[in-house]
Tab-separated table of C-alpha atoms and ligand atoms in Angstrom:
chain	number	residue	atom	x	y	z
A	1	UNK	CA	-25.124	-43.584	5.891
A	2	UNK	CA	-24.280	-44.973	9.145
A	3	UNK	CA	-27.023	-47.686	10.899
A	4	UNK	CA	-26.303	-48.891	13.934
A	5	UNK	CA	-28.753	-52.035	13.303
A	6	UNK	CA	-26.889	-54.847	11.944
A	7	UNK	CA	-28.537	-55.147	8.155
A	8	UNK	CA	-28.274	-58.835	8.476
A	9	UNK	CA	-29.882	-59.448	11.168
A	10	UNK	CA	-32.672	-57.039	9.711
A	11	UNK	CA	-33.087	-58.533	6.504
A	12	UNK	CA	-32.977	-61.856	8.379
A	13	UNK	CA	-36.145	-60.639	10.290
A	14	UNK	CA	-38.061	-59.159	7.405
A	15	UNK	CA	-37.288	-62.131	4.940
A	16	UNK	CA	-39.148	-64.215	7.444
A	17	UNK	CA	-42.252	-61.582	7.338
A	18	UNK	CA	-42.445	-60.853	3.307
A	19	UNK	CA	-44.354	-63.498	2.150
A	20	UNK	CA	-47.615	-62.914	4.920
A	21	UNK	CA	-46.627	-58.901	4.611
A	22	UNK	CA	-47.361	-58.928	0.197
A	23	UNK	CA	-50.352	-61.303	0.786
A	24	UNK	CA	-51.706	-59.128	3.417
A	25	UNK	CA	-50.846	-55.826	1.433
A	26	UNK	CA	-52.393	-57.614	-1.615
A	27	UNK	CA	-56.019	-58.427	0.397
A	28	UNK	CA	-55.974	-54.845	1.043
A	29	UNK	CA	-55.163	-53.670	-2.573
A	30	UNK	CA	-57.960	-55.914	-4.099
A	31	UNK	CA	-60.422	-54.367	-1.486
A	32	UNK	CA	-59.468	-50.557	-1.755
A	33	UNK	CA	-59.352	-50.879	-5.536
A	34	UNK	CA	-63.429	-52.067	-5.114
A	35	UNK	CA	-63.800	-48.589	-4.123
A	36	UNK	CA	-61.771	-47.087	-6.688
A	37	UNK	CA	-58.583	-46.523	-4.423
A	38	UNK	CA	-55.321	-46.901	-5.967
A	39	UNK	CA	-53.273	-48.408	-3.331
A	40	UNK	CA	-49.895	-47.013	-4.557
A	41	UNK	CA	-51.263	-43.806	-4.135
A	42	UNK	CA	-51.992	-43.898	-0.631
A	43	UNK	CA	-48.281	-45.713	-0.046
A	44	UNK	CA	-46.559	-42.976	-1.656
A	45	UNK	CA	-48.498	-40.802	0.905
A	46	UNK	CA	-47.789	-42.755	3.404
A	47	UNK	CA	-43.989	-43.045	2.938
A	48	UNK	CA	-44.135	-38.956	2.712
A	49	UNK	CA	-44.996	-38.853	6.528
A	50	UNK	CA	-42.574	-37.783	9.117
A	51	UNK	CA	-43.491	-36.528	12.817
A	52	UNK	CA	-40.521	-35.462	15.064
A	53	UNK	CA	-38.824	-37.060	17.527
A	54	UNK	CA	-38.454	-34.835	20.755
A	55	UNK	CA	-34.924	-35.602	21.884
A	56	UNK	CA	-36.039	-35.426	25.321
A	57	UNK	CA	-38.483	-38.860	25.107
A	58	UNK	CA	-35.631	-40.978	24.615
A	59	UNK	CA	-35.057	-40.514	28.017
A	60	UNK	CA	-36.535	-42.716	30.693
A	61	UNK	CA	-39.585	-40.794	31.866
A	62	UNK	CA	-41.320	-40.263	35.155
A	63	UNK	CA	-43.768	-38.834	37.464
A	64	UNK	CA	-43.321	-36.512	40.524
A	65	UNK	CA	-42.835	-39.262	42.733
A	66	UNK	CA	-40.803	-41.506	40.964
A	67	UNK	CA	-38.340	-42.907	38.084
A	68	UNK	CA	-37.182	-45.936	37.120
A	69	UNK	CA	-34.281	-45.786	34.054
A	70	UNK	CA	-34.154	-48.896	32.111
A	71	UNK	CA	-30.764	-50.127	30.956
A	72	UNK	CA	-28.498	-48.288	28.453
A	73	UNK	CA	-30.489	-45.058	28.660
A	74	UNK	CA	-28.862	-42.344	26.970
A	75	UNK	CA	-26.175	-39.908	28.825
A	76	UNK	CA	-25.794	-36.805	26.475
A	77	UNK	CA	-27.380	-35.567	22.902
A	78	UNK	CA	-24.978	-37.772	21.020
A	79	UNK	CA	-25.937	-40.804	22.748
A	80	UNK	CA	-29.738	-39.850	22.392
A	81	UNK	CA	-29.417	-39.387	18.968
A	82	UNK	CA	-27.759	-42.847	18.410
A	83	UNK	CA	-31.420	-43.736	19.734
A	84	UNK	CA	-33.296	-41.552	17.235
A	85	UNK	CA	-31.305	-42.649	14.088
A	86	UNK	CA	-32.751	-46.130	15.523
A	87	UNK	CA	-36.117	-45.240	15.796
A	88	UNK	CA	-35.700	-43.603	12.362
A	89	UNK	CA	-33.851	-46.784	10.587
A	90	UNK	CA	-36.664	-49.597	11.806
A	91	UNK	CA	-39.962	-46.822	11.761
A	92	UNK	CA	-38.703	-45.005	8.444
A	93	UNK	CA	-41.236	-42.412	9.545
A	94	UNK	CA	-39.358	-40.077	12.013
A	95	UNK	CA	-36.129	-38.392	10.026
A	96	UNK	CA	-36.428	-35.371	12.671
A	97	UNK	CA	-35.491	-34.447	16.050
A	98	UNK	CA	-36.527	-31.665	17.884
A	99	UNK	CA	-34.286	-30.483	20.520
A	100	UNK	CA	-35.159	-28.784	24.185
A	101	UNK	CA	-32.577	-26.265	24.960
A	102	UNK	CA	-31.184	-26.142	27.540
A	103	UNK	CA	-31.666	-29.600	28.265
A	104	UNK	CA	-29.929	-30.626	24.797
A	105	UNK	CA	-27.942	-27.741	23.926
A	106	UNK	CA	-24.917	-28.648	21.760
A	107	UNK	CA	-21.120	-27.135	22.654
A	108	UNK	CA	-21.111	-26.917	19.139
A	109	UNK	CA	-23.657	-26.950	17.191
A	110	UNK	CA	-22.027	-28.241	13.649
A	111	UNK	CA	-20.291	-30.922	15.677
A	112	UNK	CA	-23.876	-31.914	16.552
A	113	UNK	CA	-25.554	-31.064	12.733
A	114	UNK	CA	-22.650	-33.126	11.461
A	115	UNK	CA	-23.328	-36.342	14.017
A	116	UNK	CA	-27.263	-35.988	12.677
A	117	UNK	CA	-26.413	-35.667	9.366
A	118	UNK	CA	-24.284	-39.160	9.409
A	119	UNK	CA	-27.605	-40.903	10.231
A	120	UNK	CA	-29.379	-38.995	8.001
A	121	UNK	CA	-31.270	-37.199	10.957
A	122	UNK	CA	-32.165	-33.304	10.768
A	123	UNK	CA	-33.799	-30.842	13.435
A	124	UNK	CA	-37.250	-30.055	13.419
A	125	UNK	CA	-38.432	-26.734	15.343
A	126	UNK	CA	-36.725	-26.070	18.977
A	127	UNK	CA	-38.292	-25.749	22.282
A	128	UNK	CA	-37.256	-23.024	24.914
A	129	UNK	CA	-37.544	-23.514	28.442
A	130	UNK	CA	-38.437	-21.041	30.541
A	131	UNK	CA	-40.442	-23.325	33.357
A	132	UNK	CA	-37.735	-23.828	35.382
A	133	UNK	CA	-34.654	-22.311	36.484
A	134	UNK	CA	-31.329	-23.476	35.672
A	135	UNK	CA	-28.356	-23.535	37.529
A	136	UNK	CA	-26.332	-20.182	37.236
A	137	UNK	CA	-29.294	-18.206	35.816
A	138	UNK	CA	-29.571	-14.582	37.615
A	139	UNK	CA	-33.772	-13.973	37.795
A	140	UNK	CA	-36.078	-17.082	39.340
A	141	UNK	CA	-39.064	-18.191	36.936
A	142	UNK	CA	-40.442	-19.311	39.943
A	143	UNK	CA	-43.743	-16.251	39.454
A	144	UNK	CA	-43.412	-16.583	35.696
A	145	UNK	CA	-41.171	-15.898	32.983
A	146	UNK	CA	-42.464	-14.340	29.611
A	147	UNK	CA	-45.010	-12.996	31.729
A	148	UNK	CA	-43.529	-11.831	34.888
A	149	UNK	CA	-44.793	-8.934	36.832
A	150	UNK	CA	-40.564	-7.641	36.835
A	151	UNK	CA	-39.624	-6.773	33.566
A	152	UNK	CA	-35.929	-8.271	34.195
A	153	UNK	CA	-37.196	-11.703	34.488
A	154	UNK	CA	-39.515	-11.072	31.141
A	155	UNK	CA	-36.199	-10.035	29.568
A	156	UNK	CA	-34.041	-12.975	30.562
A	157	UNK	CA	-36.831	-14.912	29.551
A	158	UNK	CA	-36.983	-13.231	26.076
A	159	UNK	CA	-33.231	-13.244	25.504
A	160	UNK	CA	-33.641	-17.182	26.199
A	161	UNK	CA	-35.772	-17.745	22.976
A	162	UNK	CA	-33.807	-15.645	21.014
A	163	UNK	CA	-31.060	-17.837	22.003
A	164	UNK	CA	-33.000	-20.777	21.338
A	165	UNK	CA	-33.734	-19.176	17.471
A	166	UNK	CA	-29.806	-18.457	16.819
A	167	UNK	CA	-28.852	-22.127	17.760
A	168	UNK	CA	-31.725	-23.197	16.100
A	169	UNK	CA	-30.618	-21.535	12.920
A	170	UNK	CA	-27.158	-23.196	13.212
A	171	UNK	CA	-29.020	-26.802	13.177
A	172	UNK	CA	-30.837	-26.323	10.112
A	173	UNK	CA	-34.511	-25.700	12.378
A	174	UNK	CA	-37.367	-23.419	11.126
A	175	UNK	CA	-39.129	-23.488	13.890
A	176	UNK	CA	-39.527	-22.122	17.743
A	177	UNK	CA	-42.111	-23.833	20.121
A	178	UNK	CA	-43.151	-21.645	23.216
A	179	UNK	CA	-44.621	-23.410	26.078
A	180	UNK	CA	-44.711	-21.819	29.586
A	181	UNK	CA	-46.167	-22.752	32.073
A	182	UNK	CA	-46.739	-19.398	33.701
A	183	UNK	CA	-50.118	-18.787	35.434
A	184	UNK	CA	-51.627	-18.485	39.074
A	185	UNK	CA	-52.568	-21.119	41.894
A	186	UNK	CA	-54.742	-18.916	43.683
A	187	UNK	CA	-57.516	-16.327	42.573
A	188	UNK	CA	-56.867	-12.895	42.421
A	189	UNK	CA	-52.793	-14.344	42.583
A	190	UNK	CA	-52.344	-12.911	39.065
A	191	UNK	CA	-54.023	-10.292	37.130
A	192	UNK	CA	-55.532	-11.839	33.975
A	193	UNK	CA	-55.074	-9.037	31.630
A	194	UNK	CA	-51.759	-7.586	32.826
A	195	UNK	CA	-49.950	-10.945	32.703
A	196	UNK	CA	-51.793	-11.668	28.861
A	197	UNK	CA	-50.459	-7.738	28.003
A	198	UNK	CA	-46.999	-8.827	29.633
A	199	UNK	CA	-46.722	-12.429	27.248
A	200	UNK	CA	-48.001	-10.165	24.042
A	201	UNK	CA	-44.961	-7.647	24.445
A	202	UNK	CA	-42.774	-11.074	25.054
A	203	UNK	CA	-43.550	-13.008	21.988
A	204	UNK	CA	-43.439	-9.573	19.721
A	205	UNK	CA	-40.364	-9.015	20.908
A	206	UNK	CA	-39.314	-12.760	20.259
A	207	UNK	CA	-40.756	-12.840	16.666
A	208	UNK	CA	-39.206	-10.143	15.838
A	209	UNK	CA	-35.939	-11.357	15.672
A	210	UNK	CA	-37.119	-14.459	13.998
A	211	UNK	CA	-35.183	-15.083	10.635
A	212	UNK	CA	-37.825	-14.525	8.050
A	213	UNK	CA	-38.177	-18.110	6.898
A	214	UNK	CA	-39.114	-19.663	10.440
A	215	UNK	CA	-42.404	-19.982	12.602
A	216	UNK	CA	-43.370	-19.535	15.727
A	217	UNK	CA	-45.404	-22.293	17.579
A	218	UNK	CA	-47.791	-21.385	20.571
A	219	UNK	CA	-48.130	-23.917	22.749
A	220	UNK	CA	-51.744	-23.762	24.802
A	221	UNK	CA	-52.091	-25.698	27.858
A	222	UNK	CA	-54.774	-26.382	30.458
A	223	UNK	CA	-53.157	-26.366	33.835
A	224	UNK	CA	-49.899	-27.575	35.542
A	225	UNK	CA	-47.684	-26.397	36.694
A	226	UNK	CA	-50.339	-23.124	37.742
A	227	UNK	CA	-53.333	-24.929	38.925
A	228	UNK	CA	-55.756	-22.029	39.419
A	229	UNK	CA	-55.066	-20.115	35.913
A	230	UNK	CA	-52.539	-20.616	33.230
A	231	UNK	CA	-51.875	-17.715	30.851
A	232	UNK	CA	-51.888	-19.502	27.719
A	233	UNK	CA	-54.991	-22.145	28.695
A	234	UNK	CA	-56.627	-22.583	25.626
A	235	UNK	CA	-57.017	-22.508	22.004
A	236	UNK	CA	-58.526	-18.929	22.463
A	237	UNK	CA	-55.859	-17.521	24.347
A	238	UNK	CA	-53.160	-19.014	21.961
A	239	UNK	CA	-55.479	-17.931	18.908
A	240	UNK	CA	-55.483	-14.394	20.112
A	241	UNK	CA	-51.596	-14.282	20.627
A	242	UNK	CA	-50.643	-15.189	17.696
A	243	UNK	CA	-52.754	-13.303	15.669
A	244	UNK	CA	-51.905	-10.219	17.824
A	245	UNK	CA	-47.880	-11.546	17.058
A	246	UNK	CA	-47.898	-11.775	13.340
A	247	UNK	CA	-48.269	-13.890	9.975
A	248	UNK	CA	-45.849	-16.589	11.176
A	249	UNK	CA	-46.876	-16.748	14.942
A	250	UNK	CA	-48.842	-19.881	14.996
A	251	UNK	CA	-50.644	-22.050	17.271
A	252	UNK	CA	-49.337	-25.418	18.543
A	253	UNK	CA	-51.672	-28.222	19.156
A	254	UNK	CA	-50.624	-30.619	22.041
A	255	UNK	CA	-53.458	-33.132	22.528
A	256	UNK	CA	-53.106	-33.447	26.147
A	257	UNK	CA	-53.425	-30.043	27.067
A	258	UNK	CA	-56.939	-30.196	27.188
A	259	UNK	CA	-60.165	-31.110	29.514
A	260	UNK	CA	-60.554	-34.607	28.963
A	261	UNK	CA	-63.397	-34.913	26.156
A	262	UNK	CA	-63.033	-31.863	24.428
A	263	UNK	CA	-63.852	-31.745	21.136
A	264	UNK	CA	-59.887	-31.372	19.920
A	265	UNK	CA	-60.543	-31.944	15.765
A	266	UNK	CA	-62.794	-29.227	16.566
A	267	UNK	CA	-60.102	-26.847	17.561
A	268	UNK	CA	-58.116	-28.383	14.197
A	269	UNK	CA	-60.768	-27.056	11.978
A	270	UNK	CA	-61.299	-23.546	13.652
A	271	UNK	CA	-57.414	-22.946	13.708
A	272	UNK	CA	-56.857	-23.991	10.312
A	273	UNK	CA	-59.718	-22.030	8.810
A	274	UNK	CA	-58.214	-18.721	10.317
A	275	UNK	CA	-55.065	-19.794	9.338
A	276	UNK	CA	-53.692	-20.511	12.581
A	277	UNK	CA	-52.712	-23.855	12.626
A	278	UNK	CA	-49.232	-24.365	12.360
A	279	UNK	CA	-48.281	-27.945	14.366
A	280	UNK	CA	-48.881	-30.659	17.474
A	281	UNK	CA	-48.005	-32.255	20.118
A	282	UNK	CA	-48.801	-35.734	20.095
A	283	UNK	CA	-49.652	-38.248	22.941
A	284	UNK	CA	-52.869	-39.394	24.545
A	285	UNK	CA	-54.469	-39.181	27.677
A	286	UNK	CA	-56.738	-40.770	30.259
A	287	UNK	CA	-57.077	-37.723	32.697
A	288	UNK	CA	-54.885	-34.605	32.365
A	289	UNK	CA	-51.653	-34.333	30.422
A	290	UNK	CA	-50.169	-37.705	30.814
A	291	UNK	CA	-48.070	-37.587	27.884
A	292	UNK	CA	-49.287	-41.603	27.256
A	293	UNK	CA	-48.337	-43.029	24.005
A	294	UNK	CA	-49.876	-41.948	21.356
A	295	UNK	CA	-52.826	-43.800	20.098
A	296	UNK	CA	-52.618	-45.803	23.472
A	297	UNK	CA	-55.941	-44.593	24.658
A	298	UNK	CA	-57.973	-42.978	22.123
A	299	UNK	CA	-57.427	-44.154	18.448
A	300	UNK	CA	-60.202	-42.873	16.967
A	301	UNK	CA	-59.737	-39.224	18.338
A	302	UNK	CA	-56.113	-39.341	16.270
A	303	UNK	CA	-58.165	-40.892	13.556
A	304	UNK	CA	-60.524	-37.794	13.424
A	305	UNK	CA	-57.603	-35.284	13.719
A	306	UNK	CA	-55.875	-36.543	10.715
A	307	UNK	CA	-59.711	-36.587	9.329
A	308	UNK	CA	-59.575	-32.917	9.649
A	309	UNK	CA	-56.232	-32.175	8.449
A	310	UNK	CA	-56.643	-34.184	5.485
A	311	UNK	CA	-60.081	-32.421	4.732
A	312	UNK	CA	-57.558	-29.130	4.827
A	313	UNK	CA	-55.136	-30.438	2.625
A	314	UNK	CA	-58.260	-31.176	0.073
A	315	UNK	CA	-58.782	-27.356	-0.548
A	316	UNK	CA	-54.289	-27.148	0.056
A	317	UNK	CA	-51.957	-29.578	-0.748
A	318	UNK	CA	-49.417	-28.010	0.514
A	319	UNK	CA	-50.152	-27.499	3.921
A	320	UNK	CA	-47.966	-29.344	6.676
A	321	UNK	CA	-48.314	-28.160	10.097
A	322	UNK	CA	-45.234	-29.504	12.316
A	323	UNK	CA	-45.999	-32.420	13.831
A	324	UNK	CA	-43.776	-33.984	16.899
A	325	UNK	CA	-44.225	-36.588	19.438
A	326	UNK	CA	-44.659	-35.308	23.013
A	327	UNK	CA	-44.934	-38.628	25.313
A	328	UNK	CA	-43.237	-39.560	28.611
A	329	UNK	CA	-42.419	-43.333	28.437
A	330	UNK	CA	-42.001	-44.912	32.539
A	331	UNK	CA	-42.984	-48.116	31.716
A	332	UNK	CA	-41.227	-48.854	28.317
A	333	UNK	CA	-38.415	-48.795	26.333
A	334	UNK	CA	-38.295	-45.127	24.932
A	335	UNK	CA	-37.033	-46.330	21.524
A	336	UNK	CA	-39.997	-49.256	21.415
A	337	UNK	CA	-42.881	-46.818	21.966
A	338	UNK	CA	-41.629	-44.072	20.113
A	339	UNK	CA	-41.389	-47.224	17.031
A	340	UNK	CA	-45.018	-47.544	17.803
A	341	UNK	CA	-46.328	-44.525	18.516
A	342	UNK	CA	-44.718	-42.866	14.900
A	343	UNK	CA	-46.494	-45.767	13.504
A	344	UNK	CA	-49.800	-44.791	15.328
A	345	UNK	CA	-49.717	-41.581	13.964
A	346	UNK	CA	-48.861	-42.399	10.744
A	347	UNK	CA	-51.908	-44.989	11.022
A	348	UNK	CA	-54.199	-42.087	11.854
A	349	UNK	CA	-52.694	-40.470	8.947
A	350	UNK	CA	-53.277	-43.572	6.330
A	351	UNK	CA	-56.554	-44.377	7.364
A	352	UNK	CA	-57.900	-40.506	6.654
A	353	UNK	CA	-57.043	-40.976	2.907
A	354	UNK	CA	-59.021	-43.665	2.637
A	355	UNK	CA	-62.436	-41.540	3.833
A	356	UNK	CA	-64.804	-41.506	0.457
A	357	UNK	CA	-64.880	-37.541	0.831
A	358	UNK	CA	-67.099	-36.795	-2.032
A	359	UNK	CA	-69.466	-38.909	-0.619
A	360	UNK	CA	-69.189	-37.503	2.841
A	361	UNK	CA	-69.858	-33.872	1.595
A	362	UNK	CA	-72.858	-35.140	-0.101
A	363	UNK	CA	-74.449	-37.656	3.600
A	364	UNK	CA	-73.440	-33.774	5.152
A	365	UNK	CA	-75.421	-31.694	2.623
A	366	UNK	CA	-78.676	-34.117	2.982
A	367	UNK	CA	-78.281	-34.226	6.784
A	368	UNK	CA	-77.627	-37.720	6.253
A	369	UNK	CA	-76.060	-38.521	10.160
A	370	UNK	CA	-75.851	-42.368	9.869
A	371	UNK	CA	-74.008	-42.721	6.446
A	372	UNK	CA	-71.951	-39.365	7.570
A	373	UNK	CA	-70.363	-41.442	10.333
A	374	UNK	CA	-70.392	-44.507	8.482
A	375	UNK	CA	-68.450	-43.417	5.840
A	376	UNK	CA	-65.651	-42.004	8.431
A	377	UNK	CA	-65.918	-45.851	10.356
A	378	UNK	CA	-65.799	-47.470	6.560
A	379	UNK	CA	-61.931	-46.042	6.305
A	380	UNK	CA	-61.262	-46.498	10.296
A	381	UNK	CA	-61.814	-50.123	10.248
A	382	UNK	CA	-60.095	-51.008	7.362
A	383	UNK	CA	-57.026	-52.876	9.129
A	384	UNK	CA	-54.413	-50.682	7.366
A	385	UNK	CA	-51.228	-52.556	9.360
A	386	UNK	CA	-47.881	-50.439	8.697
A	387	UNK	CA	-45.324	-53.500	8.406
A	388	UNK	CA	-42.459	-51.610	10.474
A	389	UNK	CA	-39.963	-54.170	11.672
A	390	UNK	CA	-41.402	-55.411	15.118
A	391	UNK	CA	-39.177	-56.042	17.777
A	392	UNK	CA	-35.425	-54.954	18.435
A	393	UNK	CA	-32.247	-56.642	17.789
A	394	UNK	CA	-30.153	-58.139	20.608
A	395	UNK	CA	-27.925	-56.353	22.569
A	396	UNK	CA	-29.193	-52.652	20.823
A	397	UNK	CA	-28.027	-51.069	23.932
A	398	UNK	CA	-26.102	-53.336	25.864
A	399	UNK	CA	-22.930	-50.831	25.692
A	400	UNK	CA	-23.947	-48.619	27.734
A	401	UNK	CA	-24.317	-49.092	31.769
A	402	UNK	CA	-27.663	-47.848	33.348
A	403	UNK	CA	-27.247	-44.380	34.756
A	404	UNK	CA	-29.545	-41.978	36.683
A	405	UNK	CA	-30.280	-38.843	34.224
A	406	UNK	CA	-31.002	-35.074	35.210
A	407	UNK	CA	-34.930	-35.279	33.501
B	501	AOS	C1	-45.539	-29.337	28.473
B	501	AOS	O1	-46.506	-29.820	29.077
B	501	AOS	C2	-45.476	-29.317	27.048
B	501	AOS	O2	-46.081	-30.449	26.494
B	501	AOS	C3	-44.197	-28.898	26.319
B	501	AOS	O3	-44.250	-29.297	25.000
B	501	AOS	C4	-42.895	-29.224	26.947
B	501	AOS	O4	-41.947	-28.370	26.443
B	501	AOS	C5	-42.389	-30.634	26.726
B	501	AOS	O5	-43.396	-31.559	26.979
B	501	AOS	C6	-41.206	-30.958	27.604
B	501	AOS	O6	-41.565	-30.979	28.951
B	502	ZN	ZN1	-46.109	-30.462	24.324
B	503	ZN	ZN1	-47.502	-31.377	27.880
């Protein structure tokens, strides 16, 4: 398999760590095993997890108002997978990248399966884009897309994620993620029920020409771009659709797309118990949908997320929702917080085996609050540390010059 990290230099690096990485792995052994956890159980787990890599965030970032590429960002999909196969090689936790068409579509798509496949890299689900207009394209999104008062834009925009599936199928994907960020900025702009009536005849029409082995995600989201009223705001709305849609339409959890403190592992455990549940979005989030690292801000929410799902997985072992990063990185190195934010996640992940859950169902049945919470804080403070190789070699991405991307 081809590695663009020089395995010298990264055995070099992780001799020098082994002897404080066994001791420390040891410690934590010895203490799990006191409560009658098998440590190579939970590392088998944990080598298991994967979340996607959006090929998108390897790209500098920004805001409205400004960005600021770092050095050697990448200029086209290849280049941005070189990144990922990077992110994959040091994190071992991210074989997947999930593409935004038409912001990454491929000339040819085996060309690009075939360049993936080198690193050992594969495509997770796709993401559409209707929430801007592209150059060349024939109806404006500008009012909407999927659900546009004119049926000719709802049909461009339809066409567009049926596009999205047939490249999609090319790449090896199973998956479609809807987001749009049609809505209103003023009241009485939109009608509420005609532009809801107008995305249900859009999605039916999109999942019906999905092949009968993929999903589709639904993609809920607060506000922005519409500030008044966004068609797809919530859980509820998404939750609706996709039951409306069929067995496979699913909804898509994004954790900044909502009011800052909601109760978000809530939302887990209502979609999941109607069967809804079907992937996320992750980042964190100070305010609105900053697309922050993941873990950054709020640990413990992750933590209780992962609580959730693995409470799900209890009754079905089987179940794996899709799980992707979805940050915007201004201030770092894309490859570096991507590193760290898989690691995050898988953190979140690791620490939610370790939750006593027989004893938990029992502090629930007797109303016991204190020992509920403590048992959930036992497994959270246990310092779990994921030994990923820290830092990056020299020169990574010296050979390529600085350049101004098209975001
Ligand atoms: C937008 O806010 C959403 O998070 C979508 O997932 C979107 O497609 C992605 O973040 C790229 O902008
Ligand atoms: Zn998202
Ligand atoms: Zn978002």
């Amino acid at each position: 398999m081809k590695q663009l990290i020089d395995q010298n230099w990264l055995q070099e690096h992780n001799a020098k760590q082994k002897a404080a990485v066994i001791s420390d792995y040891n410690a934590l052994a010895e203490k799990l095993d006191r409560s009658g956890i098998k440590i190579d159980t939970i590392l088998q787990q944990a080598k298991q997890f994967t979340v996607a890599v959006p090929s998108w965030g390897v790209g500098t970032g920004g805001t409205r108002f400004a960005r600021f590429p770092g050095k050697g960002e990448p200029r086209n999909i290849f280049e941005k997978l070189d990144d990922c196969s990077v992110i994959q090689l040091l994190s071992q936790a991210t074989p997947a990248v999930s593409l935004h068409i038409p912001w990454d579509r491929p000339k040819d798509p085996n060309e690009l399966r075939q360049y993936a496949e080198q690193y050992g890299l594969h495509f997770d689900a796709m993401n559409s884009n209707t929430f801007q207009d592209q150059i060349g394209q024939e109806e404006s999104y500008k009012f909407g897309s999927l659900t546009h008062t004119n049926k000719a834009v709802r049909e461009q925009a339809i066409a567009h994620n049926i596009d999205v599936v047939e490249l999609g199928q090319k790449l090896g994907s199973k998956a479609l993620t809807v987001w749009v960020g049609d809505g209103s900025n003023f009241p009485s702009q939109q009608h509420f029920k005609n532009s809801f009536s107008n995305y249900l005849d859009s999605i039916k029409a999109v999942y019906n020409s999905l092949p009968d082995d993929w999903n589709m995600l639904l993609e809920h989201k607060i506000f922005e771009p519409a500030f008044y009223s966004t068609v797809i705001q919530d859980w509820g709305s998404s939750y609706l659709a996709a039951k409306e849609t069929g067995e496979r339409c699913l909804s898509l959890v994004d954790l900044g797309h909502h009011a800052p403190n909601v109760n978000i592992e809530m939302i887990v455990s209502r979609l999941a118990q109607f069967g809804k549940l079907g992937g996320f979005h992750f980042n964190d989030s100070k305010y609105g949908d900053d697309d922050l690292d993941s873990g950054s801000i709020n640990p413990y929410q992750l933590f209780l997320i992962f609580n959730e799902l693995t409470d799900i997985r209890a009754q079905d072992p089987s179940y794996r929702p899709f799980y992707m990063l979805d940050q915007s990185h201004n201030v770092t190195d894309p490859v570096e917080s991507l590193m760290y934010s898989a690691a995050e996640v898988q953190r979140a992940f690791v620490k939610s085996l370790l939750v006593d859950r027989n004893a938990l169902t029992q502090y629930q049945e007797a109303n016991d609050a204190m020992m509920a919470q403590a048992s959930l804080k036992q497994a959270y403070n246990l310092d779990v540390e994921l030994h990923i190789a820290n830092g990056t070699p020299p020169g990574r991405r010296r050979h390529r010059p600085s350049k101004l991307l098209p975001c």
